[in-house]
Each structure stands twice: as structure tokens, then as C-alpha cells.
XYZ file of N, CA, C and O in Angstrom:
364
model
N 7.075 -10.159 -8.391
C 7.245 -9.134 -9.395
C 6.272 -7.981 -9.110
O 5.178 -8.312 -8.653
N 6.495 -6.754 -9.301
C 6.037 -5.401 -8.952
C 4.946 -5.445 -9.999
O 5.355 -5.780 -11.110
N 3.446 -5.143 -9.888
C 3.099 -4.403 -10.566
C 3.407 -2.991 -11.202
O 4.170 -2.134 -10.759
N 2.561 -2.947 -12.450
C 3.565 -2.095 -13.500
C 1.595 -1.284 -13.637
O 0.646 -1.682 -14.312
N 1.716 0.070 -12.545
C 0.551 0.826 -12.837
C 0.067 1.837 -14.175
O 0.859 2.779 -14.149
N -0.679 1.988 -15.062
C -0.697 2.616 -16.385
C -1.812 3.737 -16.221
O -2.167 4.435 -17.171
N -2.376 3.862 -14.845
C -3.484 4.554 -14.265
C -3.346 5.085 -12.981
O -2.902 4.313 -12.131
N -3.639 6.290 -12.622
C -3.531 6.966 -11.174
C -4.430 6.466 -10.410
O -5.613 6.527 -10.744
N -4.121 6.002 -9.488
C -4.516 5.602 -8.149
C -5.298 6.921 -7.344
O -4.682 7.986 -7.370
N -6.502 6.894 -6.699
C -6.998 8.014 -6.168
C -7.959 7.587 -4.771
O -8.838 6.727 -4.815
N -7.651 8.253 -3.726
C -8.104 8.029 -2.747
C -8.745 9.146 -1.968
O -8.502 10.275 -2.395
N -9.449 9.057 -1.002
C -9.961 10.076 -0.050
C -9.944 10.053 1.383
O -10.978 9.755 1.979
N -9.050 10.291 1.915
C -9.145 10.433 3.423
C -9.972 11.546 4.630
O -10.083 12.743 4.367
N -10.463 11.002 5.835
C -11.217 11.739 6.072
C -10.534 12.474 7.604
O -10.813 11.512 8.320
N -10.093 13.124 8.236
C -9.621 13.204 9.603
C -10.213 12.469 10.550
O -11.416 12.699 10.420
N -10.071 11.795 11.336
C -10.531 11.551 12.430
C -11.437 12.461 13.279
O -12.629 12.426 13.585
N -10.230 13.436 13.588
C -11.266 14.837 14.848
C -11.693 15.976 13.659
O -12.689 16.685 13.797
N -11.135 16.025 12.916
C -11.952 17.517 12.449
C -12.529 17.089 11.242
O -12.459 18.049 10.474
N -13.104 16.063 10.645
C -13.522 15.552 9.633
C -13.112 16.146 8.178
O -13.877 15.867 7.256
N -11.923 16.974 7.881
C -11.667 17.474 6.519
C -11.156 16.329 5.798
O -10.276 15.625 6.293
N -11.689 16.084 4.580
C -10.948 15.250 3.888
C -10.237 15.791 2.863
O -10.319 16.950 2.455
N -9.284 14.607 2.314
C -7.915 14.755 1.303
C -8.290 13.829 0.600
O -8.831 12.724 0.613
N -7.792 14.691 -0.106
C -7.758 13.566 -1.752
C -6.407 12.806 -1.779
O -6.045 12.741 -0.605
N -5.641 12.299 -2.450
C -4.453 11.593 -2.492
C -4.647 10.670 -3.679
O -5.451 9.750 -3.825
N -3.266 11.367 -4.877
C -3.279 10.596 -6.116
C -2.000 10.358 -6.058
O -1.166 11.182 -5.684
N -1.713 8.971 -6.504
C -0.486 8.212 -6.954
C -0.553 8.533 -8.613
O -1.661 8.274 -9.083
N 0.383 9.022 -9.533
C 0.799 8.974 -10.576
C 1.844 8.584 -10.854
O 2.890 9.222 -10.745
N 1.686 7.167 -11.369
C 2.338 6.466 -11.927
C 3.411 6.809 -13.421
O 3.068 7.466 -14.403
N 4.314 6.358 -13.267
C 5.332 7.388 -14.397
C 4.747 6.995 -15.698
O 4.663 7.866 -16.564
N 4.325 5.781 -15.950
C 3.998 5.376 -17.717
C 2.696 6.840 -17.931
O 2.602 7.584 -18.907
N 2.026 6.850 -16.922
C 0.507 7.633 -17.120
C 1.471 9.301 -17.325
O 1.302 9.980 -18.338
N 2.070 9.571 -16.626
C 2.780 11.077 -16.778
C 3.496 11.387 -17.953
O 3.667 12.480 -18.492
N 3.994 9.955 -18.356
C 4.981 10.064 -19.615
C 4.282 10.709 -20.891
O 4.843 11.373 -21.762
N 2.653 10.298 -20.795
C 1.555 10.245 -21.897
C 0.693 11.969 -21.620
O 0.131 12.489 -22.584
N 0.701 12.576 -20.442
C -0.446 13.173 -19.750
C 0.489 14.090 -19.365
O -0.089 14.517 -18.366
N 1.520 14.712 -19.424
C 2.205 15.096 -18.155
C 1.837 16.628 -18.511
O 1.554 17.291 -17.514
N 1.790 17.290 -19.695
C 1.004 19.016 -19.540
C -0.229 18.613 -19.402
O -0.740 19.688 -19.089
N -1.139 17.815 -19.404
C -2.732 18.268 -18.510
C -2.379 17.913 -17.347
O -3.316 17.921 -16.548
N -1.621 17.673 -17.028
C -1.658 17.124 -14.915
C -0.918 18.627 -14.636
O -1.460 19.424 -13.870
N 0.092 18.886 -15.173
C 0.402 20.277 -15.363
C -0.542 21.200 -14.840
O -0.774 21.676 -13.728
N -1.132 21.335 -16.267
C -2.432 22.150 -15.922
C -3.070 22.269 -14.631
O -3.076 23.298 -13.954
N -3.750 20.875 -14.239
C -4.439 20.535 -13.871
C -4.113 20.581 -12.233
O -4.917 20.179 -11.391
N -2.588 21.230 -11.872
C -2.331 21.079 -10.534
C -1.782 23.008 -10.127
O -1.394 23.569 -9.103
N -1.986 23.366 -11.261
C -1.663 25.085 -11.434
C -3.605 25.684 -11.215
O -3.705 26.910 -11.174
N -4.880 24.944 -11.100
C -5.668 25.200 -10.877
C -5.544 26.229 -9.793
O -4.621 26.042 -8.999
N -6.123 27.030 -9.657
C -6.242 27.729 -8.161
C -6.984 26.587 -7.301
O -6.503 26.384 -6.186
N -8.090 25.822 -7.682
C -9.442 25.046 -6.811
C -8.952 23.735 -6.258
O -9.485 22.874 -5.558
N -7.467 23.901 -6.938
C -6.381 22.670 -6.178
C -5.522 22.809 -5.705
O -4.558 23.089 -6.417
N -5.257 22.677 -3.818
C -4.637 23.419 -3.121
C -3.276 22.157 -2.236
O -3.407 21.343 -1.322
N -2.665 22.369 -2.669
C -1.350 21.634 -2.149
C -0.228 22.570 -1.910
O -0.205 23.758 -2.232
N 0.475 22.060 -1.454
C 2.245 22.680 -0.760
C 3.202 21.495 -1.104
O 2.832 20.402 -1.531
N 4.335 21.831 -0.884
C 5.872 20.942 -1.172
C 5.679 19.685 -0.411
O 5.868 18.635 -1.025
N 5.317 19.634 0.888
C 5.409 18.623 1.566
C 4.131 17.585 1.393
O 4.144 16.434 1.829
N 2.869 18.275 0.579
C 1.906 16.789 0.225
C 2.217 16.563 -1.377
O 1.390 16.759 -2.267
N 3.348 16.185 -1.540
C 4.381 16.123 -2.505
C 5.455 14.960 -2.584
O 6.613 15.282 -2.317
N 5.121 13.281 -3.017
C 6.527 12.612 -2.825
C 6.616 12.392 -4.207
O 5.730 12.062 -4.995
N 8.091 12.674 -4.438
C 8.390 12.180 -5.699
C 9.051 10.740 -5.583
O 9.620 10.600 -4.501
N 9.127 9.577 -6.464
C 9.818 8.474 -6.358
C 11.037 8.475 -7.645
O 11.086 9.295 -8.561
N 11.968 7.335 -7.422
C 12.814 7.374 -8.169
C 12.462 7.016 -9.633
O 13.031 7.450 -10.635
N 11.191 5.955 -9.570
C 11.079 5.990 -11.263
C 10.398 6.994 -12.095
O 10.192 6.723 -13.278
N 10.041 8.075 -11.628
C 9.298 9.423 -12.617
C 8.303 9.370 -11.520
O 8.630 10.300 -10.782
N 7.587 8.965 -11.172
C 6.022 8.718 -10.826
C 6.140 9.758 -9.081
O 7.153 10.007 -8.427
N 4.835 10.104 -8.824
C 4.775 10.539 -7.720
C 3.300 10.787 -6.739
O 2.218 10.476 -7.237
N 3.354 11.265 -5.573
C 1.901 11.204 -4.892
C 1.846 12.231 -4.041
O 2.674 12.659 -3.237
N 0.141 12.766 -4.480
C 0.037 14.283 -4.099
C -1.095 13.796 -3.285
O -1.979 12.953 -3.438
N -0.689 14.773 -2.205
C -2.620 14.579 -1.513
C -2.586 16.528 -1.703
O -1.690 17.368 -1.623
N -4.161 16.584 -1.997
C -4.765 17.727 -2.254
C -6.032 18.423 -1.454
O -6.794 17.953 -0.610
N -5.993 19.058 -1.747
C -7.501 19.655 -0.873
C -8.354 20.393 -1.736
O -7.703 21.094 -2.512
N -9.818 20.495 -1.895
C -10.676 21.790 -2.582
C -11.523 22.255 -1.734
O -11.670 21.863 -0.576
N -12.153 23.170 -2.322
C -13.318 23.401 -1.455
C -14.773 22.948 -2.304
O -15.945 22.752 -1.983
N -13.913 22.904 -3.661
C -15.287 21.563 -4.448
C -15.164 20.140 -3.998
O -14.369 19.900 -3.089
N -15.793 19.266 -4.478
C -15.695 18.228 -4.307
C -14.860 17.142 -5.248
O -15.148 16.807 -6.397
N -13.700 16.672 -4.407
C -12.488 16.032 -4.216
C -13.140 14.831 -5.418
O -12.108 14.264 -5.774
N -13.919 14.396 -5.939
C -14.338 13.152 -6.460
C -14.236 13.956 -8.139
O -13.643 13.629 -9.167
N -15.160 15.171 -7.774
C -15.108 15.881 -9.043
C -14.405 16.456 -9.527
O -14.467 16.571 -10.751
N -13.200 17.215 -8.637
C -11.657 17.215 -9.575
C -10.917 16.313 -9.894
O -10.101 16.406 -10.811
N -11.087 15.324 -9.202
C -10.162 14.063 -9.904
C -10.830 13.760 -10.933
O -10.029 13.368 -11.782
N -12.127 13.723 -11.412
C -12.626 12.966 -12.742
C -12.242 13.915 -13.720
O -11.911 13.629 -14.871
N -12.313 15.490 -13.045
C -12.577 16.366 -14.201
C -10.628 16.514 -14.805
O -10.322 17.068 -15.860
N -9.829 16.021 -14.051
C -8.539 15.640 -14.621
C -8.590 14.114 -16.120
O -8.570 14.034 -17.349
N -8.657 13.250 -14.965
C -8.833 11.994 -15.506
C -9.537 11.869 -16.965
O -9.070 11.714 -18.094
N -11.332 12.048 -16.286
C -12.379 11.726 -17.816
C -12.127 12.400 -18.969
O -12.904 12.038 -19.854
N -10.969 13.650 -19.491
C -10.898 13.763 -20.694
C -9.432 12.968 -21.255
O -9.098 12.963 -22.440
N -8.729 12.374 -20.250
C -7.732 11.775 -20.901
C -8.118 10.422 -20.691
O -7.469 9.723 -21.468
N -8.703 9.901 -20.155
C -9.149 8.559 -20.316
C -9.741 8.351 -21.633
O -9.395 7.317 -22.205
N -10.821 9.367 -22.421
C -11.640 9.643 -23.241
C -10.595 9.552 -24.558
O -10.691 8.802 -25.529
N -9.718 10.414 -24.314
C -8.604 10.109 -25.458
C -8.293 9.074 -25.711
O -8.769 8.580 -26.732
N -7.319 8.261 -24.857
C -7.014 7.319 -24.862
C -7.454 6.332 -25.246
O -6.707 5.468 -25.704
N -8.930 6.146 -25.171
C -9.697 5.038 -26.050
C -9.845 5.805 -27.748
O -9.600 4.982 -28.630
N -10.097 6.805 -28.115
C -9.884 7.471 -28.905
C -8.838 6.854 -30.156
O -9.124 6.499 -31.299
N -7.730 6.879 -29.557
C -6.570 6.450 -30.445
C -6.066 5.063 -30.784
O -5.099 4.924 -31.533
């Protein structure tokens, strides 16, 4: 049986030869269903830089972006995440 994710998955890759790293988030459809205008927001940033092709969408809602900044990749993902996580215990 498939796990059933309720939280984005977030990773960091580093190049091999030119050492730039990527961020890469899985969003899971239950988490988008709840969140989906702050991820909105949150991907219309200018300081978050993607194109069509670091872009998969899947068939159940959910999808996975790899991104780039020139801040640090740890601190835009929290600064998405830590106010809706914050909610969420909230309610």
C-alpha cells in the first residue's frame, strides 16, 4: 500500500562539476488542497527561480519543483513551510 504524504518533501542537490545546488520539493496533493494560495504566493516570489521544465505535475493533484535562489535554499523552504505548519497546529 502507497503511502499517503500530508507534508512536502524537500531536498537539496548539489552538481557534481560546478557545485550549484537545487532545491527540489514534492507537494503532495492533501498539503496543496489546504495551502494552495501561499505556495501560490510563494512560487510568484522573484528570489524563487524556476521554468516549465523543473516542473512535474502528477495525476493525483500533487507535484515537484526543483528551484534555485541566490538566498539560501534551506531558508526559503522554511520561510514557505514555518508559517503554515504554525497554523496548522493552531487549529
Amino acid at each position: 500500500m502507497a503511502e499517503v504524504l500530508s507534508e512536502p518533501q524537500f531536498q537539496i542537490f548539489t552538481h557534481l562539476k560546478t557545485g550549484i545546488k537545487t532545491g527540489r520539493i514534492y507537494f503532495p496533493a492533501l498539503f496543496l488542497a489546504d495551502y494552495h494560495e501561499s505556495i501560490a504566493q510563494w512560487l510568484q516570489r522573484q528570489e524563487i527561480i524556476f521554468d516549465e521544465r523543473d516542473l512535474k505535475q502528477y495525476p493525483d493533484g500533487s507535484f515537484r519543483l526543483y528551484f534555485r535562489t541566490s538566498n539560501s535554499l534551506e531558508i526559503e523552504y522554511f520561510s514557505l513551510i514555518a508559517p503554515l505548519i504554525r497554523q496548522q497546529y493552531l487549529y
